[in-house]
Coordinates of C-alpha atoms in Angstrom, one line a residue:
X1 CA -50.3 -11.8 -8.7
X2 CA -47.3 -13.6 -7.5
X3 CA -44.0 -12.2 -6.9
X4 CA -42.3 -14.6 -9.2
X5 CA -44.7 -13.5 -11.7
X6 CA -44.2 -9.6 -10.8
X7 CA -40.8 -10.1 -11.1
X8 CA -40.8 -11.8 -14.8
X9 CA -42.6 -8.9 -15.6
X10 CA -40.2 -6.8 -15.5
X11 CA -37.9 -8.4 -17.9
X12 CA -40.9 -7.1 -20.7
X13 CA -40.2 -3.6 -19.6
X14 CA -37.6 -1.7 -22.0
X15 CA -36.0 1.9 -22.3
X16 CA -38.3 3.8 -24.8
X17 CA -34.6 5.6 -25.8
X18 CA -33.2 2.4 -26.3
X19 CA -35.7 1.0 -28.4
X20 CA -36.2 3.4 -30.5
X21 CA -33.8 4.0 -33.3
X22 CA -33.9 6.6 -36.5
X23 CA -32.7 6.4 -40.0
X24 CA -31.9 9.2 -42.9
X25 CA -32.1 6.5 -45.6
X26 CA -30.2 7.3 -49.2
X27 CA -29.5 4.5 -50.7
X28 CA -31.3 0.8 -49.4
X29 CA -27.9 0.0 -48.1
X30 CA -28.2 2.0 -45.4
X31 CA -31.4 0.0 -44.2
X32 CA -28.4 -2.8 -42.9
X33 CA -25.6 -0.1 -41.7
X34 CA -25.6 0.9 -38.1
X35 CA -23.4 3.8 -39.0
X36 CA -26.1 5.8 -40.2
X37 CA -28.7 5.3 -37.2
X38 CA -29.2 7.7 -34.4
X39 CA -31.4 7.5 -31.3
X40 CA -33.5 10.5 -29.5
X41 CA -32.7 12.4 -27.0
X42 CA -36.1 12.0 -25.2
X43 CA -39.3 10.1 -25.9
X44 CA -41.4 11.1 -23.1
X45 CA -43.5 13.4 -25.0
X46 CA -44.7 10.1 -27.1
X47 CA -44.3 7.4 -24.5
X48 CA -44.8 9.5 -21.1
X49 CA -42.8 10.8 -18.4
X50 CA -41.4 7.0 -17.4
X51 CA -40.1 6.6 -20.9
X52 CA -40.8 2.9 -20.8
X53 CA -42.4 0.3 -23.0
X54 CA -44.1 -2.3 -21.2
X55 CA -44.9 -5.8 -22.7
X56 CA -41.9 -6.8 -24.7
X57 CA -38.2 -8.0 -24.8
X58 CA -35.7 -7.4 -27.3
X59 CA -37.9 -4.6 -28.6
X60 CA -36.7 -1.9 -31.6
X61 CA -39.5 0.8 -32.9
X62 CA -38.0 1.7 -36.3
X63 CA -38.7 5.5 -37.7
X64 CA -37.0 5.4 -40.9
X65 CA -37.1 8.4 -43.3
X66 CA -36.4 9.4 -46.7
X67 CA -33.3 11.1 -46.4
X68 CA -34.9 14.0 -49.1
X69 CA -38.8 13.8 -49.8
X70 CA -39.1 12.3 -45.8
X71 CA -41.2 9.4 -46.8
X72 CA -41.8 7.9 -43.9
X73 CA -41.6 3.9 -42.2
X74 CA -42.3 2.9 -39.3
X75 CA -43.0 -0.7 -37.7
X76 CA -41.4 -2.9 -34.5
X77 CA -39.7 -5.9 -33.5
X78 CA -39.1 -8.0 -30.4
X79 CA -38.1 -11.0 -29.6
X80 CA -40.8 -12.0 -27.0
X81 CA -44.1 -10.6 -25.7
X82 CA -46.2 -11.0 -22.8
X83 CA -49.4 -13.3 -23.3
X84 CA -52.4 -11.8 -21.3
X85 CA -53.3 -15.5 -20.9
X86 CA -49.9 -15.9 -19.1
X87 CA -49.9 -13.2 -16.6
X88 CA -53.8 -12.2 -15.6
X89 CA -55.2 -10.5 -18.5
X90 CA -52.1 -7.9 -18.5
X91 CA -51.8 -6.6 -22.0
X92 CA -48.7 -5.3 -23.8
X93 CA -48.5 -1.2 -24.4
X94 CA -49.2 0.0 -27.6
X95 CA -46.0 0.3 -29.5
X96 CA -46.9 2.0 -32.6
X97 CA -50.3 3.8 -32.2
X98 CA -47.9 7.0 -30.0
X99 CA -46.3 7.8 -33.3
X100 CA -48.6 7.4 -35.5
X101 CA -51.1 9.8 -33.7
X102 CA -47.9 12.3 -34.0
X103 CA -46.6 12.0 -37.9
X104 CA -48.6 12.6 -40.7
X105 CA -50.7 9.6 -42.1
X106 CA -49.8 7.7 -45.4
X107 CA -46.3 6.6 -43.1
X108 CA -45.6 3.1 -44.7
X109 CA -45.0 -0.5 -42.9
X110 CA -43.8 -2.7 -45.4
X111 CA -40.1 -2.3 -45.9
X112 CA -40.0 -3.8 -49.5
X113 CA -42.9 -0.9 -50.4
X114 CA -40.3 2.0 -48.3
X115 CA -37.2 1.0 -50.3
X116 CA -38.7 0.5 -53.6
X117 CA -39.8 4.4 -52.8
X118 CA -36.4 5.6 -52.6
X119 CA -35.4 6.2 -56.0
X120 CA -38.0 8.8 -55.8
X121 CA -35.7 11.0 -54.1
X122 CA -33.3 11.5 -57.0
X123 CA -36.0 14.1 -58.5
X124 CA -36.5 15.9 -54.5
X125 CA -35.4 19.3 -54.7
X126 CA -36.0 21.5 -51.5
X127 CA -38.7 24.4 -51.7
X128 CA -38.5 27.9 -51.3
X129 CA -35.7 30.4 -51.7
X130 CA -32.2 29.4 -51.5
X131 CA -30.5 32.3 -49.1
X132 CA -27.1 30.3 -47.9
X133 CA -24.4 27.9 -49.7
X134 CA -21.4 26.8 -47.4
X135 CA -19.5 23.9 -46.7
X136 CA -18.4 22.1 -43.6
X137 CA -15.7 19.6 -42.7
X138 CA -16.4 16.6 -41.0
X139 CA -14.1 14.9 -38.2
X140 CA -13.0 12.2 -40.8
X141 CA -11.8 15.6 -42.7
X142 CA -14.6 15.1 -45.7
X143 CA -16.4 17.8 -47.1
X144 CA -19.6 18.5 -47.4
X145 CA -21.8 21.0 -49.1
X146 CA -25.5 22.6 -47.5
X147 CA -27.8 24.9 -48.6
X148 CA -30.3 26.8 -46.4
X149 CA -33.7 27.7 -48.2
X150 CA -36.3 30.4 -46.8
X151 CA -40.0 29.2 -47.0
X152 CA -43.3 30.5 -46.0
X153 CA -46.7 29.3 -45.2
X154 CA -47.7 30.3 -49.4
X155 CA -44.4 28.4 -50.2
X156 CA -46.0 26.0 -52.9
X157 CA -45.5 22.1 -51.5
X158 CA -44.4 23.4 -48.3
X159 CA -46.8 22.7 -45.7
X160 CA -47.6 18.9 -46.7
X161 CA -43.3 18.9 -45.9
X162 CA -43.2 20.6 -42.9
X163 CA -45.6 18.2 -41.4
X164 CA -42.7 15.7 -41.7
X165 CA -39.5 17.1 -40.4
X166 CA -42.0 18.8 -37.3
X167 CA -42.2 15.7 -35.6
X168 CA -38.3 15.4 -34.9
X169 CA -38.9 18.4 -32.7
X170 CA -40.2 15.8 -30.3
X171 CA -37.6 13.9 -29.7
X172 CA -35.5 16.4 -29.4
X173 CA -36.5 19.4 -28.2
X174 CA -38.3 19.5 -24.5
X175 CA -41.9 20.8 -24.1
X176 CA -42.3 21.0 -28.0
X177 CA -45.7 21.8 -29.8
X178 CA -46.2 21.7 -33.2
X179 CA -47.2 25.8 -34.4
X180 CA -50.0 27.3 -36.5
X181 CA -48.1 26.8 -40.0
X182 CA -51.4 28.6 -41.4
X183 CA -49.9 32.1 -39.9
X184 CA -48.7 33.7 -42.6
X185 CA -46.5 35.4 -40.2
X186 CA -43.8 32.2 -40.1
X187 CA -40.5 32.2 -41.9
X188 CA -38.8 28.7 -42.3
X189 CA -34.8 28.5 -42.9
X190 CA -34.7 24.8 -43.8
X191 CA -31.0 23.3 -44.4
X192 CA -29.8 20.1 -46.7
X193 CA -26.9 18.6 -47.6
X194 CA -26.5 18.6 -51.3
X195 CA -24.6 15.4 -52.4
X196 CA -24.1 13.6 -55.7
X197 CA -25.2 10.2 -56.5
X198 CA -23.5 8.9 -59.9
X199 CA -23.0 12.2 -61.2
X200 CA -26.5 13.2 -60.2
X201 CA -27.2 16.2 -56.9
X202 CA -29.5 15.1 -54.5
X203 CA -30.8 16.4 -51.0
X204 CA -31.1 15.2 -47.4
X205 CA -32.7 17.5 -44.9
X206 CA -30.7 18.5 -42.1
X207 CA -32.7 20.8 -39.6
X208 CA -34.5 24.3 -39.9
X209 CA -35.2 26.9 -37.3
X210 CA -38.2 28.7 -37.1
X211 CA -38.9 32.8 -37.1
X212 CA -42.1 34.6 -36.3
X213 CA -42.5 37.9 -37.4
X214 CA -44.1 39.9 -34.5
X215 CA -45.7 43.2 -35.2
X216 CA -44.1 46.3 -33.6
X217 CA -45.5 50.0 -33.3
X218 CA -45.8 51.9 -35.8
X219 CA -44.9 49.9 -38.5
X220 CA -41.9 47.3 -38.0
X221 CA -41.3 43.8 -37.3
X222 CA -39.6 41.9 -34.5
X223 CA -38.3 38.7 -36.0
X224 CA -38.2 36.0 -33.1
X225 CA -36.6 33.0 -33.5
X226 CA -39.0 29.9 -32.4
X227 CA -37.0 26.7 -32.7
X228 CA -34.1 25.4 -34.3
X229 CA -33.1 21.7 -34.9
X230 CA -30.1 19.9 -36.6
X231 CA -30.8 16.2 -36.6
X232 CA -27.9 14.1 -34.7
X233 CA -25.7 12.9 -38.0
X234 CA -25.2 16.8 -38.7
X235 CA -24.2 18.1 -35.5
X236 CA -20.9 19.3 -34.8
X237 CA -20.3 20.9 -38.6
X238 CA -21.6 24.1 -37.7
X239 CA -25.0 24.1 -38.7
X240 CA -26.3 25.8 -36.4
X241 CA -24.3 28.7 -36.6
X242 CA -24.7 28.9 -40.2
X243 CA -28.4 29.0 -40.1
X244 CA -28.6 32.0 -37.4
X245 CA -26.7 33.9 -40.0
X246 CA -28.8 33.2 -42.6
X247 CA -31.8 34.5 -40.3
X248 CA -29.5 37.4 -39.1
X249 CA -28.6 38.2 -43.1
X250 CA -32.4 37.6 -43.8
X251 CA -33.5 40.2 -42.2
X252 CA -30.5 42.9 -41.4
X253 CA -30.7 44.8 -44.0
X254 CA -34.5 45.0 -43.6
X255 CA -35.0 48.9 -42.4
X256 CA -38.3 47.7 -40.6
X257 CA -36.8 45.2 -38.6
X258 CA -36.1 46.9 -34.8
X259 CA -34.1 43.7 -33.3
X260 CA -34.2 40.0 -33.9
X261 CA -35.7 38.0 -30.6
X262 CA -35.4 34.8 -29.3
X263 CA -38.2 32.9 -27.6
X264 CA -37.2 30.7 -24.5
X265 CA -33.3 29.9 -25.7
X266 CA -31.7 26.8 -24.2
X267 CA -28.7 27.2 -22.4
X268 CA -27.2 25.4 -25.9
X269 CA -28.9 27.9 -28.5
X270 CA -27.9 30.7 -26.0
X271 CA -23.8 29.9 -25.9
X272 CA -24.6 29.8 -30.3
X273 CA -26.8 32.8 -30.1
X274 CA -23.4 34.7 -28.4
X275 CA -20.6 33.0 -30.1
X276 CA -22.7 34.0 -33.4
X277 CA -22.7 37.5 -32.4
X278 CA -19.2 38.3 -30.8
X279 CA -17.8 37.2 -34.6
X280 CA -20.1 39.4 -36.0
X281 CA -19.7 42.5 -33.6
X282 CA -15.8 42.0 -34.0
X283 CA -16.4 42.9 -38.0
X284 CA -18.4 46.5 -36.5
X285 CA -16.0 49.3 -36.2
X286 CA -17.0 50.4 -32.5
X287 CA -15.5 46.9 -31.7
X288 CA -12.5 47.7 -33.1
X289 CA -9.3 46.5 -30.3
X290 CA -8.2 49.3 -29.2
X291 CA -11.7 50.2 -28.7
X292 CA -12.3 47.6 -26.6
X293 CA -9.9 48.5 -24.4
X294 CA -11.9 51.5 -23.3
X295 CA -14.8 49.8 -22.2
X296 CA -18.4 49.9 -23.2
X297 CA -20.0 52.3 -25.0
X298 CA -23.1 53.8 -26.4
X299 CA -21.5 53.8 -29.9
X300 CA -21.4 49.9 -29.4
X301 CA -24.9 49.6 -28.5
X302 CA -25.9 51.9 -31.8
X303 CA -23.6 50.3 -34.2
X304 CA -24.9 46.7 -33.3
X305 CA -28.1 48.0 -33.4
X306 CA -28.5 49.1 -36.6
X307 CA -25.9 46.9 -38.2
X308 CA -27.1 43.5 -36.6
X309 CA -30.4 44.1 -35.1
X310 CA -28.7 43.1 -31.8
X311 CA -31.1 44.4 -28.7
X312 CA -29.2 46.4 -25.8
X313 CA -29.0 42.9 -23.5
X314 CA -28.1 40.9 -26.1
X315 CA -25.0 43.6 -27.2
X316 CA -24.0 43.9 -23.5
X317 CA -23.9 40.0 -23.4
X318 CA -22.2 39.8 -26.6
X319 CA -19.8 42.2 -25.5
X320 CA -18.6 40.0 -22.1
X321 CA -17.8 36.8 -24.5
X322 CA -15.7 38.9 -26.6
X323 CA -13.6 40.3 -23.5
X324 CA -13.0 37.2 -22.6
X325 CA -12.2 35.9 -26.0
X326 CA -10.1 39.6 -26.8
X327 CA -6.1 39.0 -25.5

């Protein structure tokens, strides 16, 4: 091949990132308003470690979902394409066959059949056991209202769902794999925003964390906390934070429950993990001020122990942020 012709190819070689663009869909406006799309973080794990698509210009891989029931659209456009003819029997990558061999089938491609599927989202409501109700401002100072709800593997409707909001994990979370949902030993803390539409409450799914119940001699459990995501448009309301206490509330008053783990924290989860429990040690009365002033102690260690489920690292840990936080 020539090195004019080399070089022309790579004008069809575009940023997976780039290319790809998501959608929480409400209302069919929102199929035309930029506002409400959001890119991944990482795509490698569907397109390979180069993140790159090769054979096209002007390219955009739409993954649009039902902001409640997560029905699910995907197709791509581009304004040119390379012509095996053209360029030595080079073919284009494949563009959508990645994804679809990560979501669930029955995904639509016709965008009249996706938004006339929409209204179906009035009747959503979220499975599983509501355990949290809070709201959160946003930076434009609007309020809005989530709920977290507790499922299981026997949670009726469940799993078909959590086949759908599992796949975000992979474009955001790195060396992700999809668990064994048929492990009854699985807790899911799912959170939506609850919103009204003409006088009418709806849902739009907002992340979830994960928690495996472990086993522990003689007979208790050690809850571990797997994964937690909040999709892009509902980050920086608190979520997170919200969701470990609804995990931490879940199970603290559970007299089986030794500590509550976590599995491989990023350096992200970690700085929540001990923000999350600095507040909540300050509440304890061995963290009192003028007890703090004395140092560490054993009481400390006990207290958060038996109060939080906090493990002897994580206290000690805990108990550095709030010195430095403490005047």
């Amino acid at each position: 091949m020539s090195v004019i012709a080399k070089n022309s190819l790579q004008y069809y070689v575009v940023d997976s990132n780039e290319a790809l663009e998501f959608k929480m869909v409400r209302r069919p406006e929102d199929l035309e308003d930029d506002e409400v799309t959001f890119k991944p973080d990482m795509s490698h794990q569907v397109y390979g470690d180069s993140e790159q698509i090769f054979g096209y210009s002007g390219l955009q891989v739409k993954l649009y979902y039902s902001a409640g029931r997560l029905t699910t659209y995907l197709a791509h456009t581009y304004a040119d394409k390379v012509h095996p003819d053209k360029f030595e029997g080079i073919k284009p990558d494949e563009v959508i066959k990645p994804i679809a061999e990560k979501i669930p089938p029955g995904y639509l491609t016709n965008l009249e059949d996706f938004t006339a599927i929409l209204q179906k989202d009035a009747s959503f409501v979220p499975f599983g056991d509501l355990e949290r109700r809070f709201t959160a401002r946003t930076e434009e100072g609007k309020e809005k209202t989530f709920e977290v709800y507790r499922c299981c593997a026997s949670t009726p409707g469940f799993l078909p769902y959590h086949e759908h909001f599992q796949t975000f994990i992979l474009w955001y979370i790195d060396a992700a794999s999809y668990i064994d949902v048929d492990d009854e030993k699985w807790r899911f803390f799912v959170t939506y925003e609850k919103y009204e539409v003409e006088g009418r409450q709806q849902y739009a799914f907002a992340g979830y964390t994960t928690v495996y119940e472990y086993y522990a001699y003689p007979a208790n459990v050690r809850p571990r906390i797997s994964q937690m995501l909040v999709l892009p448009p509902f980050q920086r309301l608190g979520l997170g934070a919200e969701m470990l206490n609804t995990i931490y509330s879940n199970y603290q008053s559970d007299a089986r429950v030794l500590d509550i783990t976590v599995e491989d924290p990023s350096d992200n989860f970690a700085r929540l993990r001990d923000f999350v429990d600095a507040k909540n040690c300050l509440t304890l009365d061995s963290f009192d001020k003028a007890k703090l002033y004395e140092g560490f102690s054993a009481a400390m260690v006990e207290e958060a122990k038996k109060k939080l489920k906090l493990n002897k690292v994580q206290c000690i840990l805990t108990m550095e942020v709030v010195w430095v936080e403490t005047p």
